[in-house]
PDB file of C-alpha atoms and ligand atoms in Angstrom:
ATOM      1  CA  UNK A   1       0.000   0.000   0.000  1.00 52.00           C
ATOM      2  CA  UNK A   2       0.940   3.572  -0.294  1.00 59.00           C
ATOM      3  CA  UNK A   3       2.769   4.701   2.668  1.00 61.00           C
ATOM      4  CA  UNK A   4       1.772   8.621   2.072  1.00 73.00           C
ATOM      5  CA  UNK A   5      -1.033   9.346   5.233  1.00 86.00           C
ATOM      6  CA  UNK A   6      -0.212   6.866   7.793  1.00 89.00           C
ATOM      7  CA  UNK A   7       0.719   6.569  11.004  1.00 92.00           C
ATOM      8  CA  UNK A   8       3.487   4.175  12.354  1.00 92.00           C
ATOM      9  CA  UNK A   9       2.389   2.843  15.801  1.00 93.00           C
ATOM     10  CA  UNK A  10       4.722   0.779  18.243  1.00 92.00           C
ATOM     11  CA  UNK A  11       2.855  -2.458  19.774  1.00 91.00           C
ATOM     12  CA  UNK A  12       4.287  -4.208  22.958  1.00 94.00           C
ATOM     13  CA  UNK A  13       3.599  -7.403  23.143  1.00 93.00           C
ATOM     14  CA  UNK A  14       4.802 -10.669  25.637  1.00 96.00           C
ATOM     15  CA  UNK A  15       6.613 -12.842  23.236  1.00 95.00           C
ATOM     16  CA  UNK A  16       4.344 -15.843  23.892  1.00 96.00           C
ATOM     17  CA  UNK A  17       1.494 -13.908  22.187  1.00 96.00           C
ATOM     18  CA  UNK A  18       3.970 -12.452  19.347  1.00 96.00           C
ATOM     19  CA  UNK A  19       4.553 -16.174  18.729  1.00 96.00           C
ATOM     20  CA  UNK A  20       1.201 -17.178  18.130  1.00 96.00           C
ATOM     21  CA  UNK A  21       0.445 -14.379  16.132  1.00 96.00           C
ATOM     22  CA  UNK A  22       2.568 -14.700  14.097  1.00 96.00           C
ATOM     23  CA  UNK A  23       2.382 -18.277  13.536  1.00 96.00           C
ATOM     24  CA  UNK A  24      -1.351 -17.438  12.820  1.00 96.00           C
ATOM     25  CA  UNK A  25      -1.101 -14.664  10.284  1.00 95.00           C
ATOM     26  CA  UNK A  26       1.591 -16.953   8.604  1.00 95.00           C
ATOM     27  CA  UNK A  27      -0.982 -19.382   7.871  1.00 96.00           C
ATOM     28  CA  UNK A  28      -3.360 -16.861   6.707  1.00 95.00           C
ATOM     29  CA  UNK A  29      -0.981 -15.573   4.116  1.00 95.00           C
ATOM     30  CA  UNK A  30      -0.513 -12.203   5.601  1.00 95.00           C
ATOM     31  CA  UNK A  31       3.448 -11.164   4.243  1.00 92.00           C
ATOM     32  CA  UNK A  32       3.523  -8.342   7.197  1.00 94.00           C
ATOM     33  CA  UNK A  33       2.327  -8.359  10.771  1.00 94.00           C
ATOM     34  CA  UNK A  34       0.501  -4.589   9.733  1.00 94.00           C
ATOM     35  CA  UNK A  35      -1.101  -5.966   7.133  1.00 94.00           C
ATOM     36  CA  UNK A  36      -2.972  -8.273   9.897  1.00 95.00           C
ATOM     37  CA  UNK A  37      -3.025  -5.388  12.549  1.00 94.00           C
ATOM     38  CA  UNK A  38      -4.785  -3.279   9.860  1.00 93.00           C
ATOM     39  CA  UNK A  39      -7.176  -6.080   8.741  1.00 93.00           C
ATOM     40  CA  UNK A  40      -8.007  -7.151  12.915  1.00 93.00           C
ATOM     41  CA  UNK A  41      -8.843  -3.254  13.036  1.00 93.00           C
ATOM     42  CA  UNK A  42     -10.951  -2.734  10.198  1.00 90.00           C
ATOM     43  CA  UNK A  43     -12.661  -6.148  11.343  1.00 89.00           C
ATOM     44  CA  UNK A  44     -13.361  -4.946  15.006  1.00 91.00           C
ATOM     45  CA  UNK A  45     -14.680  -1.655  13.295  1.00 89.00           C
ATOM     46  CA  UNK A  46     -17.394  -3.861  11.207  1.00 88.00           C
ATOM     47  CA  UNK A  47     -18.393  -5.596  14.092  1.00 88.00           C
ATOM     48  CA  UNK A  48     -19.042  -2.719  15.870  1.00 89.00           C
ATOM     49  CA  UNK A  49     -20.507  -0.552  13.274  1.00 87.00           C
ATOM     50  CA  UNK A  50     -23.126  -3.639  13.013  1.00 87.00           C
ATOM     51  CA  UNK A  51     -24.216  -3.491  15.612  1.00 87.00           C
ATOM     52  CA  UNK A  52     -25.603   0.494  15.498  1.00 90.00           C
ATOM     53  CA  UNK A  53     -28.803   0.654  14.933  1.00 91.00           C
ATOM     54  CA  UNK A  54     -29.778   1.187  11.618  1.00 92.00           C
ATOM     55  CA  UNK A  55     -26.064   1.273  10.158  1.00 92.00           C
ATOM     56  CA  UNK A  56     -26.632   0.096   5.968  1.00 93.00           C
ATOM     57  CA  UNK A  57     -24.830  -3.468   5.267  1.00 94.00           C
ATOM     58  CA  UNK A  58     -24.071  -5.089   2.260  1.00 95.00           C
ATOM     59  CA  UNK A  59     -23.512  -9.018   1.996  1.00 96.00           C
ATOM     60  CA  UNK A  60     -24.902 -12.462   1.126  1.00 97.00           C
ATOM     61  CA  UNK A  61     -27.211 -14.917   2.544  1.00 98.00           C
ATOM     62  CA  UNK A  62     -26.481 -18.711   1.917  1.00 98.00           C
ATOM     63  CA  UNK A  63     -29.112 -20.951   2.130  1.00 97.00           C
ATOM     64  CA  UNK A  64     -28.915 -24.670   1.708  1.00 97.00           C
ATOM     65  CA  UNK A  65     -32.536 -26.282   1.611  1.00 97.00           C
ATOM     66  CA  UNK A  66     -34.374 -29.534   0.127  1.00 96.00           C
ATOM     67  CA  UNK A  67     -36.420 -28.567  -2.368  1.00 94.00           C
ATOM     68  CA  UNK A  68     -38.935 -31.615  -2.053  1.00 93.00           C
ATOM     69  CA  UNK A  69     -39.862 -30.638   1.136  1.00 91.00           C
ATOM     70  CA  UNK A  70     -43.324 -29.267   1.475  1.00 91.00           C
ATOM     71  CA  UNK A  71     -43.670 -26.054  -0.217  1.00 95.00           C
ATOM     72  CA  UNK A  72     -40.395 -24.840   0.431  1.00 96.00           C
ATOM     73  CA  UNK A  73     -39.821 -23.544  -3.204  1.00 95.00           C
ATOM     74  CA  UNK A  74     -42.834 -21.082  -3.058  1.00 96.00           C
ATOM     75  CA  UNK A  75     -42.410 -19.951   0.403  1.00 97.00           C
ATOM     76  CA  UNK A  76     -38.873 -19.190  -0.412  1.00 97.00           C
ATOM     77  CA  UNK A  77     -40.083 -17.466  -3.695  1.00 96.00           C
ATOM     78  CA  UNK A  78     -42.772 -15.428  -1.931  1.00 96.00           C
ATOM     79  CA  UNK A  79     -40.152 -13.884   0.788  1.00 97.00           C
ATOM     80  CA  UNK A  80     -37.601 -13.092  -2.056  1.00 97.00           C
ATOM     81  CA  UNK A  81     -40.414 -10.990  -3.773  1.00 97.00           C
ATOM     82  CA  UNK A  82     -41.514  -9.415  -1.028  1.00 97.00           C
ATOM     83  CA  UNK A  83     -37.989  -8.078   0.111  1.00 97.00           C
ATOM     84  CA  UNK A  84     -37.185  -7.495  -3.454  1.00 97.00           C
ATOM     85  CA  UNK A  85     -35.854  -3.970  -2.485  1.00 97.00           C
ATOM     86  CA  UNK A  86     -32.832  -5.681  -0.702  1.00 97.00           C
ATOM     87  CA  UNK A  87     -32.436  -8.601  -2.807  1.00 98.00           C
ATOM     88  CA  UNK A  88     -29.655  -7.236  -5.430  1.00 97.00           C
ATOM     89  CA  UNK A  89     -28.970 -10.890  -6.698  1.00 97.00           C
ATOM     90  CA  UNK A  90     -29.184 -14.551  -6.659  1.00 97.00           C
ATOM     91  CA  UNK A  91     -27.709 -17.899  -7.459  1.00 97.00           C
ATOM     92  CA  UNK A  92     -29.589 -20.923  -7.386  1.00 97.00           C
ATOM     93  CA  UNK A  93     -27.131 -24.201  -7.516  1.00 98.00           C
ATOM     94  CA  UNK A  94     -28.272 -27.701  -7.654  1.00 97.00           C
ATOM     95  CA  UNK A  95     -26.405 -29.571  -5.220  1.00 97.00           C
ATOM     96  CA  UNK A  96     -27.589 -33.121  -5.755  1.00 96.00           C
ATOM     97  CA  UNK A  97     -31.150 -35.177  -6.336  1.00 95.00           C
ATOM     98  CA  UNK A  98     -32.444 -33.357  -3.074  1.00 95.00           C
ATOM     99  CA  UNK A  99     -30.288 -30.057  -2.123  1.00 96.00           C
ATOM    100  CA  UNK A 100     -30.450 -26.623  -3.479  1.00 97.00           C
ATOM    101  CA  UNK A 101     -27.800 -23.955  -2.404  1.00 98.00           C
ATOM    102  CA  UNK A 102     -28.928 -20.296  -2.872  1.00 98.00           C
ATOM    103  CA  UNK A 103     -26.620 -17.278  -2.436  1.00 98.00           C
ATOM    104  CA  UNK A 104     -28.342 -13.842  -2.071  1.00 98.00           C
ATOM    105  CA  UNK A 105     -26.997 -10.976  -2.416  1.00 98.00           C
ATOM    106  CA  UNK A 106     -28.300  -8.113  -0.169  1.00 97.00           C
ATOM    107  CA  UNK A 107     -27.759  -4.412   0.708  1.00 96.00           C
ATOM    108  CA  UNK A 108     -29.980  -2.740   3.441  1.00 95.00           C
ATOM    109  CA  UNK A 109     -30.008  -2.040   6.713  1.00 94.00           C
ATOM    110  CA  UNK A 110     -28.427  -4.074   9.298  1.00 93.00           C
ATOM    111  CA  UNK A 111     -32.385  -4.656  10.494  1.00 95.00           C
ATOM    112  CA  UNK A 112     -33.594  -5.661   6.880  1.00 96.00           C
ATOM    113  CA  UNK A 113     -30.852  -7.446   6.644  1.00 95.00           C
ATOM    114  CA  UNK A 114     -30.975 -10.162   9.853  1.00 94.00           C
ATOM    115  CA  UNK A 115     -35.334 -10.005   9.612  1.00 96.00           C
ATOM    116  CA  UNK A 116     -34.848 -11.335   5.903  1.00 97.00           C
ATOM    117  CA  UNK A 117     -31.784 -14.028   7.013  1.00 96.00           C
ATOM    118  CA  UNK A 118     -33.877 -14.997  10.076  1.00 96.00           C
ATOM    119  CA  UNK A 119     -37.011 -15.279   7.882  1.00 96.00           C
ATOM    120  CA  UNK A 120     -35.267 -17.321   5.094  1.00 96.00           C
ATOM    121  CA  UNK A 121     -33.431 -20.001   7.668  1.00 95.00           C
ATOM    122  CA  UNK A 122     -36.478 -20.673   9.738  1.00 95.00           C
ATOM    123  CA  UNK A 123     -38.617 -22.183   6.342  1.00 95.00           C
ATOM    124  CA  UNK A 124     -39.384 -25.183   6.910  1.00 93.00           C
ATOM    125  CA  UNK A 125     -37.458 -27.382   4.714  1.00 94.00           C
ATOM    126  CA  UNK A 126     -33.918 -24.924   4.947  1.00 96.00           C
ATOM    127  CA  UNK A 127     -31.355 -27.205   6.489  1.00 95.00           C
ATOM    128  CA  UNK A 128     -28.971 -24.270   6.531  1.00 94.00           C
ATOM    129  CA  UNK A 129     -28.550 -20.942   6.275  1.00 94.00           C
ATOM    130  CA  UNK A 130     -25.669 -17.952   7.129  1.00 92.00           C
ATOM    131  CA  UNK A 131     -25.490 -14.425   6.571  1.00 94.00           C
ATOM    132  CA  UNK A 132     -22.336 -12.726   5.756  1.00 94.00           C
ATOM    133  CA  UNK A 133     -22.361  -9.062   6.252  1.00 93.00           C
ATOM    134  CA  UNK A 134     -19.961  -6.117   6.310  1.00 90.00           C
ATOM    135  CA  UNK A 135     -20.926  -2.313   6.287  1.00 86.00           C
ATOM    136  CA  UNK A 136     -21.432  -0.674   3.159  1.00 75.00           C
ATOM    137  CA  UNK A 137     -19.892   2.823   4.368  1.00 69.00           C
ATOM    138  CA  UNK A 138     -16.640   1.216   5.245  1.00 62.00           C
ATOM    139  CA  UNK A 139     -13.468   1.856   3.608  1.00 57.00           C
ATOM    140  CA  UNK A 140     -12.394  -0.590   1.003  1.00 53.00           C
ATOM    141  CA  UNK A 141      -9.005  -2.412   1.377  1.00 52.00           C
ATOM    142  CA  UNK A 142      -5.419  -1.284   0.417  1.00 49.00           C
ATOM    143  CA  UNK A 143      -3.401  -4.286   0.378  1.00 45.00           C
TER     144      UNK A 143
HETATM  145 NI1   NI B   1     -32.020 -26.632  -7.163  1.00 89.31          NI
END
């Protein structure tokens, strides 16, 4: 990244814990211990930002279901039209005989958001399903 605007910072540390970070953020693939500070950072910042109220997210929802069960299709269908606002995208992949993996993609607020993840996963007939969110405000990465 561009080193123009940033601040070097000095972190103590008890070797013990240097260790295991860095033995961590080796197997990550990080090639410099500020390249994982900076990423830890940004990370605790998203988690905290969702957490405000109201705070607009961007993201997917993965949901693994079996589409012979009961009317899972439709009801599925239904709740994607109705929240059609944050629905930006989807991908429908047939897993096997039984199993259909679908991968929204959504942009709302943090609200919308977890009401339409926690609507999708309780269908009956959804085995899975996991939301992945980060803020949409948030600066992008450098590295
Ligand atoms: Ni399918």
């Amino acid at each position: 990244m561009p080193m123009e605007n940033v601040t070097r910072i000095g972190v103590s540390l008890e070797p013990d814990l240097l260790g295991q970070f860095d033995k961590l953020i080796a197997s990550k693939g990080y090639n410099t211990r500020s390249e994982a500070i900076r990423d830890l950072i940004r990370n605790a910042l998203i988690q905290k930002e969702l957490k405000s109220p109201g705070s607009s997210v961007v993201g997917t929802i993965t949901i693994i279901y079996d589409h012979h069960k009961g009317s899972v299709k439709e009801t599925l269908m239904e709740l994607q039209h109705r929240k059609h606002e944050i629905i930006s995208s989807s991908m429908h992949v047939h897993l096997d005989l039984d199993r259909c993996l679908e991968v929204l993609v959504v942009r709302g607020t943090v609200e919308q958001v977890k009401e339409l993840s926690d609507q999708l996963t309780t269908v009956k007939g959804v085995l899975h399903g996991e939301p992945v969110l980060i803020t949409s405000e948030f600066d992008h990465h450098t590295h």
